[in-house]
CSV table of C-alpha atoms and ligand atoms in Angstrom, one decimal:
chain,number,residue,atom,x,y,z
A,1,UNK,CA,-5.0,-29.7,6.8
A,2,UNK,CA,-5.1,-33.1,9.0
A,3,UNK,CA,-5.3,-36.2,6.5
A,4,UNK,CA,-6.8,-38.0,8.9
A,5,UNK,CA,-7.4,-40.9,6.3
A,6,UNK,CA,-3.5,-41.5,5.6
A,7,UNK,CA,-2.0,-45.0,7.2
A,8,UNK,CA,-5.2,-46.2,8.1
A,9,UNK,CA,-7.0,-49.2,6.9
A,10,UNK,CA,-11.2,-49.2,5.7
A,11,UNK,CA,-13.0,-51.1,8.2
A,12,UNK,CA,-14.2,-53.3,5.4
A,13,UNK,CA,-10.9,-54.3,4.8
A,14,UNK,CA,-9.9,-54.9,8.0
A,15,UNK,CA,-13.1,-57.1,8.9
A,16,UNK,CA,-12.8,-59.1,5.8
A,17,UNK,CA,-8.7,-60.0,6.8
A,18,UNK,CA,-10.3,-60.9,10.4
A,19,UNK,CA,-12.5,-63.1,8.5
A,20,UNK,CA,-10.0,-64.9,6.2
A,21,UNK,CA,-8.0,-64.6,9.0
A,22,UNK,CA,-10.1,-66.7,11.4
A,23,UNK,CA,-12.2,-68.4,8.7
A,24,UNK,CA,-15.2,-66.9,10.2
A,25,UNK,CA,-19.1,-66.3,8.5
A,26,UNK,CA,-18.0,-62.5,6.9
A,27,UNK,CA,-21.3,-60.6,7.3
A,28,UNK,CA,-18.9,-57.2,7.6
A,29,UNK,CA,-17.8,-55.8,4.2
A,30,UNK,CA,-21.3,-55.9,1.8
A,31,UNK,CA,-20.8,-57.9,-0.8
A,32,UNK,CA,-22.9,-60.7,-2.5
A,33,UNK,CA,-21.5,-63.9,-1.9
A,34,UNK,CA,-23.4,-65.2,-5.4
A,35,UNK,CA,-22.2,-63.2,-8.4
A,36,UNK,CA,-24.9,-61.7,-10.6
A,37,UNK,CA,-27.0,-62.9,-13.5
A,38,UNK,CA,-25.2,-65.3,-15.9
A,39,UNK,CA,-26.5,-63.1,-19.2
A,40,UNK,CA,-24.7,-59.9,-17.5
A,41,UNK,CA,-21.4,-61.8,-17.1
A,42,UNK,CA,-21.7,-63.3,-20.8
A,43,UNK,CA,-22.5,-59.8,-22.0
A,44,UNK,CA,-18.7,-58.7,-20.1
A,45,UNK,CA,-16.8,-61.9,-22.1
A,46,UNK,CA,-18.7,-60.8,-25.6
A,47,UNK,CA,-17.2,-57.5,-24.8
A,48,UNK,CA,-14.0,-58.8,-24.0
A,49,UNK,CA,-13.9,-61.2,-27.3
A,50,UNK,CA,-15.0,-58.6,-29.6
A,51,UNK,CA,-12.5,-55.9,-28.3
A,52,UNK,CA,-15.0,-53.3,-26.9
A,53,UNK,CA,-13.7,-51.5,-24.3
A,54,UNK,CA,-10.2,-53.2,-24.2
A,55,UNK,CA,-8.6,-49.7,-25.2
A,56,UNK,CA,-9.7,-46.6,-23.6
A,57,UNK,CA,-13.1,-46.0,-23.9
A,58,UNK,CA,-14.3,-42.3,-24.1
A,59,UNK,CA,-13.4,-40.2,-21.0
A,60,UNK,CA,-17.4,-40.0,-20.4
A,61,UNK,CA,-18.6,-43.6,-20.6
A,62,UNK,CA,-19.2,-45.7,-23.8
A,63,UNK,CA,-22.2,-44.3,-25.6
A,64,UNK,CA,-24.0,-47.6,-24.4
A,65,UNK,CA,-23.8,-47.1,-20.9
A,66,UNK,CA,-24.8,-43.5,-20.8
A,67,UNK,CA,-27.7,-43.9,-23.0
A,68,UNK,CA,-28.7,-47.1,-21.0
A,69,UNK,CA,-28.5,-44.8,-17.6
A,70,UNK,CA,-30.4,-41.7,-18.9
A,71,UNK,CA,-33.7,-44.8,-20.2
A,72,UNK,CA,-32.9,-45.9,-16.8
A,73,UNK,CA,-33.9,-42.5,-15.1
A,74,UNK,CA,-36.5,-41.7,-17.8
A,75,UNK,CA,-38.5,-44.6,-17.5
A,76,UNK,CA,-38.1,-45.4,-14.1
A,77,UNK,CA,-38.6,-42.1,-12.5
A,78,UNK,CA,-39.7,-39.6,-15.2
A,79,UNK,CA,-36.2,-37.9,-14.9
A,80,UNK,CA,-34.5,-36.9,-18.7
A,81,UNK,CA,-31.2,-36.4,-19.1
A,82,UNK,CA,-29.0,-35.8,-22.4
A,83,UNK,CA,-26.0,-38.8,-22.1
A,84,UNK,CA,-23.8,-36.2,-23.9
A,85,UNK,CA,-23.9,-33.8,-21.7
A,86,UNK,CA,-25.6,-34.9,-18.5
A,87,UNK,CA,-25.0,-38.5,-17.6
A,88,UNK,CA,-21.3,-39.0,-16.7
A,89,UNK,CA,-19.3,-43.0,-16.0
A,90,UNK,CA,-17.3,-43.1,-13.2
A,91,UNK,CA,-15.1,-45.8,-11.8
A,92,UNK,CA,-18.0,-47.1,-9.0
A,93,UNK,CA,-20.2,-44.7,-6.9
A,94,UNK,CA,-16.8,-44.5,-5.3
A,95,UNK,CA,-14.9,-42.2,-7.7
A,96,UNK,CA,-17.9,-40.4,-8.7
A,97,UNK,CA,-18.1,-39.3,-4.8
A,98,UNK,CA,-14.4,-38.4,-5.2
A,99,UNK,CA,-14.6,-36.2,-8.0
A,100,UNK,CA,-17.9,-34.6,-7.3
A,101,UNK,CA,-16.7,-33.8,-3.8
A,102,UNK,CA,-13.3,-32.7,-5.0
A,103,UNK,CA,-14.4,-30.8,-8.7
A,104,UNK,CA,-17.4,-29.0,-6.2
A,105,UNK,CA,-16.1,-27.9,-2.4
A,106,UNK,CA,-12.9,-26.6,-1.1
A,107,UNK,CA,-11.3,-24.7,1.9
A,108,UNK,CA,-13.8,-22.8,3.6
A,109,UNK,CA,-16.9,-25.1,2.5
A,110,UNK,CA,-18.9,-26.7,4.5
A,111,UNK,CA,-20.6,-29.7,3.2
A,112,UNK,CA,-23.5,-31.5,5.3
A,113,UNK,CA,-23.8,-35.3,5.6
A,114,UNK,CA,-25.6,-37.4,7.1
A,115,UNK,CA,-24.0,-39.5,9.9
A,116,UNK,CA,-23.8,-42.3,10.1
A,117,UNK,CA,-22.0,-41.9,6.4
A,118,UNK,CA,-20.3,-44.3,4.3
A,119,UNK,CA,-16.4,-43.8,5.6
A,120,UNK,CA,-15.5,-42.9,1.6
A,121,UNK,CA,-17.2,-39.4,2.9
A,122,UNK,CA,-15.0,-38.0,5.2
A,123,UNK,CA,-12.0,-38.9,3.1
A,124,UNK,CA,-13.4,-37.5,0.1
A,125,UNK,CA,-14.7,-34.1,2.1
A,126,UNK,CA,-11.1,-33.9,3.6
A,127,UNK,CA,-9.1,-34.9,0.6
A,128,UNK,CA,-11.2,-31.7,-1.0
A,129,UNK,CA,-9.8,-29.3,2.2
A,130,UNK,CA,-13.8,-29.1,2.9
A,131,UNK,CA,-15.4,-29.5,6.1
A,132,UNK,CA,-17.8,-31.9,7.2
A,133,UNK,CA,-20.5,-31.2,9.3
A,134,UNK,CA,-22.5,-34.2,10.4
A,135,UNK,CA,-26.1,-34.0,10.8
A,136,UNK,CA,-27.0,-37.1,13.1
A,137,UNK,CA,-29.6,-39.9,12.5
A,138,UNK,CA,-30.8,-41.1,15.6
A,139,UNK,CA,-32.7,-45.1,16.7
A,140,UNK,CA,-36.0,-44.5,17.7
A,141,UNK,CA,-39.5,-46.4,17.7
A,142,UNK,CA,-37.2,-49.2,15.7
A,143,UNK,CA,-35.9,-47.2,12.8
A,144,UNK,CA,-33.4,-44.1,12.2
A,145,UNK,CA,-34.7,-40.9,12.1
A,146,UNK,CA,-33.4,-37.4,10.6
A,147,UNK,CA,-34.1,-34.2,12.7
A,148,UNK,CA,-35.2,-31.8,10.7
A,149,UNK,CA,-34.6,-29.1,12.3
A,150,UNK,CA,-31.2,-30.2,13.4
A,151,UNK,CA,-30.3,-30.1,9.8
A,152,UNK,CA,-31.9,-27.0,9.3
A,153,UNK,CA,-29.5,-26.0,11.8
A,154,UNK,CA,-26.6,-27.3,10.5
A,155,UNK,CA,-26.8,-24.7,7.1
A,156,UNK,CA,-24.9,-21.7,7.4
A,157,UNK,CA,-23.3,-19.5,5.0
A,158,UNK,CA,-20.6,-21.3,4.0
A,159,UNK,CA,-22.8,-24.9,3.3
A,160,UNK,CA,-22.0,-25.9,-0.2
A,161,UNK,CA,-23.7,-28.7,-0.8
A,162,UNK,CA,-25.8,-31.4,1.5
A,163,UNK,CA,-24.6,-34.9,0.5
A,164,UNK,CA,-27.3,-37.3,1.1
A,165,UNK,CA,-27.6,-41.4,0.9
A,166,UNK,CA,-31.0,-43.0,0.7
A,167,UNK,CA,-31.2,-46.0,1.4
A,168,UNK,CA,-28.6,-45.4,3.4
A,169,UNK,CA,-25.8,-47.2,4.4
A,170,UNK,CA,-25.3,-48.8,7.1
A,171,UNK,CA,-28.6,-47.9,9.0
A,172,UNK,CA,-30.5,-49.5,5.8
A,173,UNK,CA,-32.8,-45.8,6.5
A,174,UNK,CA,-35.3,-45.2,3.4
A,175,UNK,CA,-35.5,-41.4,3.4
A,176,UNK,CA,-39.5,-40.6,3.8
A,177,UNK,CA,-41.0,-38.5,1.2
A,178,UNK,CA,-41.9,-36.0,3.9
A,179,UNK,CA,-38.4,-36.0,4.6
A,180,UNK,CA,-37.3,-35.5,1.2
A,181,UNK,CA,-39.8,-32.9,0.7
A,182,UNK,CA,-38.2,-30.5,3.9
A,183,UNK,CA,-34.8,-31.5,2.3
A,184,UNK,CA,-35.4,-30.3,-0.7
A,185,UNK,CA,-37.0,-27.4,0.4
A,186,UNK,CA,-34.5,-26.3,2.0
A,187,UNK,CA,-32.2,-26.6,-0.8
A,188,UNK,CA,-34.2,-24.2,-2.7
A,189,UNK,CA,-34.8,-21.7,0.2
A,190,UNK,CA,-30.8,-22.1,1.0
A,191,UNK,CA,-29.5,-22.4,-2.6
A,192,UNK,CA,-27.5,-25.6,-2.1
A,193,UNK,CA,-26.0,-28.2,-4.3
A,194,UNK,CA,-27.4,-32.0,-3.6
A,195,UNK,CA,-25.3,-35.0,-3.9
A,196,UNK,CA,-27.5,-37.9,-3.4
A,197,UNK,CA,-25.6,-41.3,-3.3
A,198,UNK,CA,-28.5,-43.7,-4.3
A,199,UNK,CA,-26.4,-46.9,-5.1
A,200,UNK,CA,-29.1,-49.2,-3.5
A,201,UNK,CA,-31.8,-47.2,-5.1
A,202,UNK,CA,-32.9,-51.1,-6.4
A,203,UNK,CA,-32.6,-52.3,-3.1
A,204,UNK,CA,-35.8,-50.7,-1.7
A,205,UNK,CA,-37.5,-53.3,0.6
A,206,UNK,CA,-40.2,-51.4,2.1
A,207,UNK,CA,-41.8,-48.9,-0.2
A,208,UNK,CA,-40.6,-47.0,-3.3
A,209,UNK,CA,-37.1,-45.5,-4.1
A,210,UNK,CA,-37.9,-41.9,-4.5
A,211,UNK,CA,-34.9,-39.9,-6.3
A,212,UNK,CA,-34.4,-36.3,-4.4
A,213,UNK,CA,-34.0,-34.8,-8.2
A,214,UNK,CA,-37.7,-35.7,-9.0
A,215,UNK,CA,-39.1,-33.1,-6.5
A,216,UNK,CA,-39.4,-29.5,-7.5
A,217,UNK,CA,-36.6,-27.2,-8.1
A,218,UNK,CA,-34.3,-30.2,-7.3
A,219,UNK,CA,-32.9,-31.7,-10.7
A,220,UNK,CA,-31.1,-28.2,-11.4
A,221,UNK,CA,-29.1,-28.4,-8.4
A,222,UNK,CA,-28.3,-32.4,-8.0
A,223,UNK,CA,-25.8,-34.8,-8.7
A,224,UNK,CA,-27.4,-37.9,-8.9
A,225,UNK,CA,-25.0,-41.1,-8.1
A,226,UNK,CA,-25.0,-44.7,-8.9
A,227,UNK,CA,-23.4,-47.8,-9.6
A,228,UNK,CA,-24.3,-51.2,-10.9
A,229,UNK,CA,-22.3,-52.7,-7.8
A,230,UNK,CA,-25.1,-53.7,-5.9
A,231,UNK,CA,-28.0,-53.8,-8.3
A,232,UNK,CA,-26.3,-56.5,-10.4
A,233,UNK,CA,-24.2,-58.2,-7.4
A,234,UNK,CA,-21.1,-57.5,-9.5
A,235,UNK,CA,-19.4,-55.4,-7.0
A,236,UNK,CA,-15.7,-56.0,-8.2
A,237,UNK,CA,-16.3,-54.2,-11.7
A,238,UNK,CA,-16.5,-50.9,-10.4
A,239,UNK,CA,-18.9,-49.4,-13.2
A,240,UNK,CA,-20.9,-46.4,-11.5
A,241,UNK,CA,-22.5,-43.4,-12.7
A,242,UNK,CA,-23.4,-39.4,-11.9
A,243,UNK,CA,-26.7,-38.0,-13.3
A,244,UNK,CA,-27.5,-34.0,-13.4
A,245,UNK,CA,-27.4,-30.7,-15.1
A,246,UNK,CA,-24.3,-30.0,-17.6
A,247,UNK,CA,-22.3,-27.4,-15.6
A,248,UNK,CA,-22.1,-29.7,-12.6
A,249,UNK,CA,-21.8,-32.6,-14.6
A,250,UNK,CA,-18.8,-31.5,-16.6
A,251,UNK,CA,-17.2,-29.8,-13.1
A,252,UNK,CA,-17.2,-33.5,-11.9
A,253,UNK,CA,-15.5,-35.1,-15.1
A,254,UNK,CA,-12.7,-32.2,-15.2
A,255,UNK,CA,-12.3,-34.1,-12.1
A,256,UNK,CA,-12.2,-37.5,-12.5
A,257,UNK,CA,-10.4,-37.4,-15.7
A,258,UNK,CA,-7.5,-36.9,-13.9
A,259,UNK,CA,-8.4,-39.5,-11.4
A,260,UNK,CA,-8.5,-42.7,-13.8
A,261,UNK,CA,-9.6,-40.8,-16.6
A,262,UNK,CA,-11.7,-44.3,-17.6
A,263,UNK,CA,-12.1,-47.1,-16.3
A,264,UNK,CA,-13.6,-50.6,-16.4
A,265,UNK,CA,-14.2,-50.6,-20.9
A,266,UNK,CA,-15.5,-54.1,-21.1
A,267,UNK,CA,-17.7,-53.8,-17.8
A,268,UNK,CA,-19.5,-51.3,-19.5
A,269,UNK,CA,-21.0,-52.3,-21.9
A,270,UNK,CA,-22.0,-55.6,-19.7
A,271,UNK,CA,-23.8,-52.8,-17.2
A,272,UNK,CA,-25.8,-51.4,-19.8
A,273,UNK,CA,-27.3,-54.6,-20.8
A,274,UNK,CA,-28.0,-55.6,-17.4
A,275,UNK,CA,-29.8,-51.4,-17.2
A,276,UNK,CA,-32.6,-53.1,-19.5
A,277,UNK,CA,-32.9,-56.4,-17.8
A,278,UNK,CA,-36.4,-57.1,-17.4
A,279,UNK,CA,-38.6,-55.8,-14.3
A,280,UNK,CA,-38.8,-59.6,-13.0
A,281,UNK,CA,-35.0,-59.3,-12.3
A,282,UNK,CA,-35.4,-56.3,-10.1
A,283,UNK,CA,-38.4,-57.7,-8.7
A,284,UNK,CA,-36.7,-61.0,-7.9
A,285,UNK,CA,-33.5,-59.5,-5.8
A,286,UNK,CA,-36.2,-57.3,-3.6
A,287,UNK,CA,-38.0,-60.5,-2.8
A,288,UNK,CA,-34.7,-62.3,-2.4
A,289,UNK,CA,-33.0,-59.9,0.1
A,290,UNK,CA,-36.5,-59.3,1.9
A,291,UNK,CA,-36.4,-62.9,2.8
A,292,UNK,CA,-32.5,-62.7,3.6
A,293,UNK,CA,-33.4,-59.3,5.5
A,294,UNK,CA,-36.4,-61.0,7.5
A,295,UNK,CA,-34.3,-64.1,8.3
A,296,UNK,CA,-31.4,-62.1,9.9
A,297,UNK,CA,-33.4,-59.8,11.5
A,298,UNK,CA,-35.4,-62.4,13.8
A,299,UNK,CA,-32.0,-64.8,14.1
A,300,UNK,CA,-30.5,-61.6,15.6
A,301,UNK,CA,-33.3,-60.6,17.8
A,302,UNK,CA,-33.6,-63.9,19.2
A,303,UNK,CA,-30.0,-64.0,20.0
A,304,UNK,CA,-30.6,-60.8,22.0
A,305,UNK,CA,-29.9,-57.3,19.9
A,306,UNK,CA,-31.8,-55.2,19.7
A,307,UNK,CA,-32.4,-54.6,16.0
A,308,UNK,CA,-33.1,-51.8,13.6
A,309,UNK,CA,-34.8,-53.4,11.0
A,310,UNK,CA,-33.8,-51.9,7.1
A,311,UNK,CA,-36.4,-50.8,4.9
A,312,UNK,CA,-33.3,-50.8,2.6
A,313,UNK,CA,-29.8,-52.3,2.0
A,314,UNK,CA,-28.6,-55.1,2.5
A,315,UNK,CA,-27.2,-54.1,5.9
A,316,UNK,CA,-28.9,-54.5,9.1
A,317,UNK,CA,-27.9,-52.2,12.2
A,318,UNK,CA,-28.1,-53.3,16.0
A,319,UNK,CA,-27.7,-52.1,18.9
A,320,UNK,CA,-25.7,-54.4,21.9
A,321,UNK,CA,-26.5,-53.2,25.0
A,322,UNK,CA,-29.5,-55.7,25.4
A,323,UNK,CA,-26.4,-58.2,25.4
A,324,UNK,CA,-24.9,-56.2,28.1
A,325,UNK,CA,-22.3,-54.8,25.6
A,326,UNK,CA,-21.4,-51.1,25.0
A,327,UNK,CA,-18.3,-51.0,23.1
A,328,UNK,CA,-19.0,-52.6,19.3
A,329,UNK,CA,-15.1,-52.4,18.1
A,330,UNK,CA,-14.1,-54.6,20.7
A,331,UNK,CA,-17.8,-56.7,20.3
A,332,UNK,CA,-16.7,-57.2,16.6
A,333,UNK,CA,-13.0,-57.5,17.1
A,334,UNK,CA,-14.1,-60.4,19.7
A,335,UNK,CA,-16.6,-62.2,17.7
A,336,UNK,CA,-14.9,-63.9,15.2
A,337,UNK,CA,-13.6,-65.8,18.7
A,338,UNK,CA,-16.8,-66.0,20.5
A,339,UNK,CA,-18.7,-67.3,17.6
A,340,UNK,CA,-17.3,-67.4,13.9
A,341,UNK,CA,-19.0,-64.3,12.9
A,342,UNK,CA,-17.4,-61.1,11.5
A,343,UNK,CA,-20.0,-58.1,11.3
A,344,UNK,CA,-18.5,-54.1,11.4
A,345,UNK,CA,-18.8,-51.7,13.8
A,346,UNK,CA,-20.9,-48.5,13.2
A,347,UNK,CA,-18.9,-46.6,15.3
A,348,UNK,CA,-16.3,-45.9,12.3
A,349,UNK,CA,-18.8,-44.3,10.9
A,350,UNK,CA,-19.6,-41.4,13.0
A,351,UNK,CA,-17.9,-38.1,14.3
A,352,UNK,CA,-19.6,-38.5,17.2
A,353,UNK,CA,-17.8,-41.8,17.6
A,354,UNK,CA,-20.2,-42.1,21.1
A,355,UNK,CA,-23.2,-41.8,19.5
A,356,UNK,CA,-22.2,-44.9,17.4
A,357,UNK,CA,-20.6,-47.0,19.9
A,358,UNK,CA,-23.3,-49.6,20.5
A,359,UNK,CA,-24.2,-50.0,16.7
A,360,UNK,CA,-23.2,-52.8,15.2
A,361,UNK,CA,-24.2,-54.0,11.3
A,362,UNK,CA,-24.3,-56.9,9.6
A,363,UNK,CA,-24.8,-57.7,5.9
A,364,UNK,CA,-27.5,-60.1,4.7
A,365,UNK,CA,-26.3,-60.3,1.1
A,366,UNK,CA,-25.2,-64.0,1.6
A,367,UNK,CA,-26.8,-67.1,0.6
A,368,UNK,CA,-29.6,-68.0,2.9
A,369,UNK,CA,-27.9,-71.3,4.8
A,370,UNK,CA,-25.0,-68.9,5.3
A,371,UNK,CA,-27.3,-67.1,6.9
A,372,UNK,CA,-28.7,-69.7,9.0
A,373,UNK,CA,-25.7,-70.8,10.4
A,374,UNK,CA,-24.4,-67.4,11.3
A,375,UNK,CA,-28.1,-67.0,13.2
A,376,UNK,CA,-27.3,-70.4,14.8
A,377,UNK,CA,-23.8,-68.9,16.0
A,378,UNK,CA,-25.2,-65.9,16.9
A,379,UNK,CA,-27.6,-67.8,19.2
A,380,UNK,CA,-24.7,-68.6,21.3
A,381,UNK,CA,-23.5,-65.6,22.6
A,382,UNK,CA,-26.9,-65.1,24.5
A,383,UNK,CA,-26.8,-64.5,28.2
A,384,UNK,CA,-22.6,-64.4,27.8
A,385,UNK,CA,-21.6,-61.3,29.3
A,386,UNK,CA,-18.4,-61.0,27.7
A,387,UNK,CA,-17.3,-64.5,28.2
A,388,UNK,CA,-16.1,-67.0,25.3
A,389,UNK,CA,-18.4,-70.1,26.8
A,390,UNK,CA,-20.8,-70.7,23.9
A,391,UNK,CA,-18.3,-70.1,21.0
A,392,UNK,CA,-18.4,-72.9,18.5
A,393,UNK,CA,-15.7,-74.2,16.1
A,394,UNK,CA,-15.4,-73.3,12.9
B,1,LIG,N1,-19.9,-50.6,0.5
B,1,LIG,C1,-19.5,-51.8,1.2
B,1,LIG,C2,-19.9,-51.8,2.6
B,1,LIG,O1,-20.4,-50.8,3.1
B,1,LIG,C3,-17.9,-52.0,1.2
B,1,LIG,C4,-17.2,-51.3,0.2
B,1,LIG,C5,-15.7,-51.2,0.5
B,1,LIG,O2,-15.1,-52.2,0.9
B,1,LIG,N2,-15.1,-50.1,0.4
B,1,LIG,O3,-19.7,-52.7,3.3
């Protein structure tokens, strides 16, 4: 087995050094740059101060949190699950990809993903002994597209489950409910396992977030993952979550229990206040990153990409040829130079590292004069060709 993942570095990581590094705008790794609502950080120190979660909680979650998660599915999409037995607390969306990828495949299983996929994908798929096979969204008519019957195409005998992310990450693709339909169709007529990584299921810009296990003949065979990372803007705290039937659900904490067996106790119970925040909350950080999406968008188009706009995420995905560039790890590796502006190149996360090479994203989950003033830097590298005339200080 290769372990293709040892020695190296995320690209997240690696960006967000450049950054420090260079002291440039970091619109690469996605995090807020304004920490979540002040009630959900109070609810973490009363935790603290009163001593819940400071020992081990229980190896599933604190009660709180997974009865907060199954209201959360039940009254926002008409999905029940029992918190004993179904809903399962994982440290971030990140672990509960890890154990659900290494408690479910093995040698010899194939597991489809959509590509671009978040780089914690391969790893996982190849820290299992599975193999990946990438099913490729492609730019056209402005947005990222799945072929159907490429995917289709893609299931063979030994496909154990289709691991799915909607909205994805980093196109900011919102998977339509056609799509979902053919998906989930095929499921059924294939007999696969889903595992559908919906951490920015509150981050739906354009539209509605539609959960795959809503459809019919879908919540028997999917793993639903979350996290309150990006919903709350408390990224660092690394509370997530895995939704679905009991078998699967207690073949992914067999897992994880030997990963960290828990994790986060005080963040917990923070998380499952912030689950019952009112609707104006969620409301207010779609109409906050729309703006911040909208902004971005036009600075970037009218310094000269060409640009995929998100119907969710905070990540927006270019393309650089209209700058006359072709090669985005040496575009972003240069950037930080040309103009004080770190974004990350898609191409990391691809097989087909070609297909990806011109794709570059940036993160809009900054404060909106951040913003502005990496639009204003971006403005500069117009008509450059490679040169470093233009570049500002910073
Ligand atoms: N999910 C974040 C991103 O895509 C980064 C998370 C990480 O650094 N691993 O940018």
């Amino acid at each position: 087995m290769t372990k293709e993942w040892l020695g190296g570095t995320t690209i997240f990581a690696e960006m967000s050094a450049l950054a420090a590094r260079t002291g440039a705008i970091n619109l690469g790794q996605g995090f807020p740059d304004t920490d979540g609502p002040e009630s959900v950080r109070e609810a973490a120190v009363r935790a603290l101060r009163d001593g819940r979660g400071n020992q081990y909680p229980p190896g599933p979650g604190v009660p709180e949190l997974r009865t907060a998660v199954a209201d959360h599915q039940r009254l926002r999409y008409g999905l029940t699950y029992d918190p004993d037995t179904e809903v399962l607390v994982t440290a971030g969306a990140t672990e509960a990809i890890a154990a659900t990828l290494l408690a479910l495949t093995g040698p010899g299983d194939e597991v489809i993903a959509l590509e671009p996929y978040y780089d914690s994908y391969a790893a996982c798929i190849g820290m299992a002994g599975a193999t990946r096979v990438p099913v490729t969204l492609r730019p056209h008519d402005g947005a990222y597209h799945l072929d159907l019957d490429e995917l289709r195409d893609a299931v063979t005998d030994r496909t154990r489950l289709l691991l799915l992310n909607t909205p994805h990450n980093p196109t900011g693709t919102v998977l339509s409910p056609a799509e979902l339909a053919a998906i989930a169709e095929l499921a059924v007529e294939r007999d696969l396992l889903v595992v559908t990584d919906e951490v920015y299921e509150h981050l739906v810009l354009d539209g509605e977030h539609v959960p795959i296990a809503t459809l019919p003949g879908m919540r028997e065979r999917t793993l639903t993952i979350s996290s309150g990372g990006k919903t709350f803007s408390f990224t660092g705290w690394k509370v997530g979550w895995v939704t679905g039937p009991p078998a699967l659900v207690t073949a992914v904490r067999s897992a994880k229990q030997f990963l960290t067996y828990v994790s986060s106790g005080p963040f917990q119970y923070a998380i499952a206040e912030a689950l019952r925040l009112p609707q104006s909350y969620f409301d207010d950080l779609r109409a906050d990153l729309r703006a911040k999406r909208d902004l971005l968008c036009t600075g970037l188009a009218a310094a000269g990409f060409q640009v995929y706009r998100p119907a969710g995420t905070y990540f927006v995905t270019t393309d650089i040829r209209p700058l006359g560039e072709t090669d985005g790890f040496a575009f972003c590796r240069a950037l930080p130079e040309r103009c004080g502006v770190v974004a990350v190149p898609n191409a990391v996360f691809y097989d087909h590292q070609k297909e990806g090479a011109p794709f570059v994203r940036f993160a809009f989950c900054k404060r909106t004069d951040v913003l502005q003033e990496a639009t204003d830097r971006l403005r500069g590298l117009t008509g450059l060709g490679g040169g470093t005339a233009g570049a500002r200080p910073y």
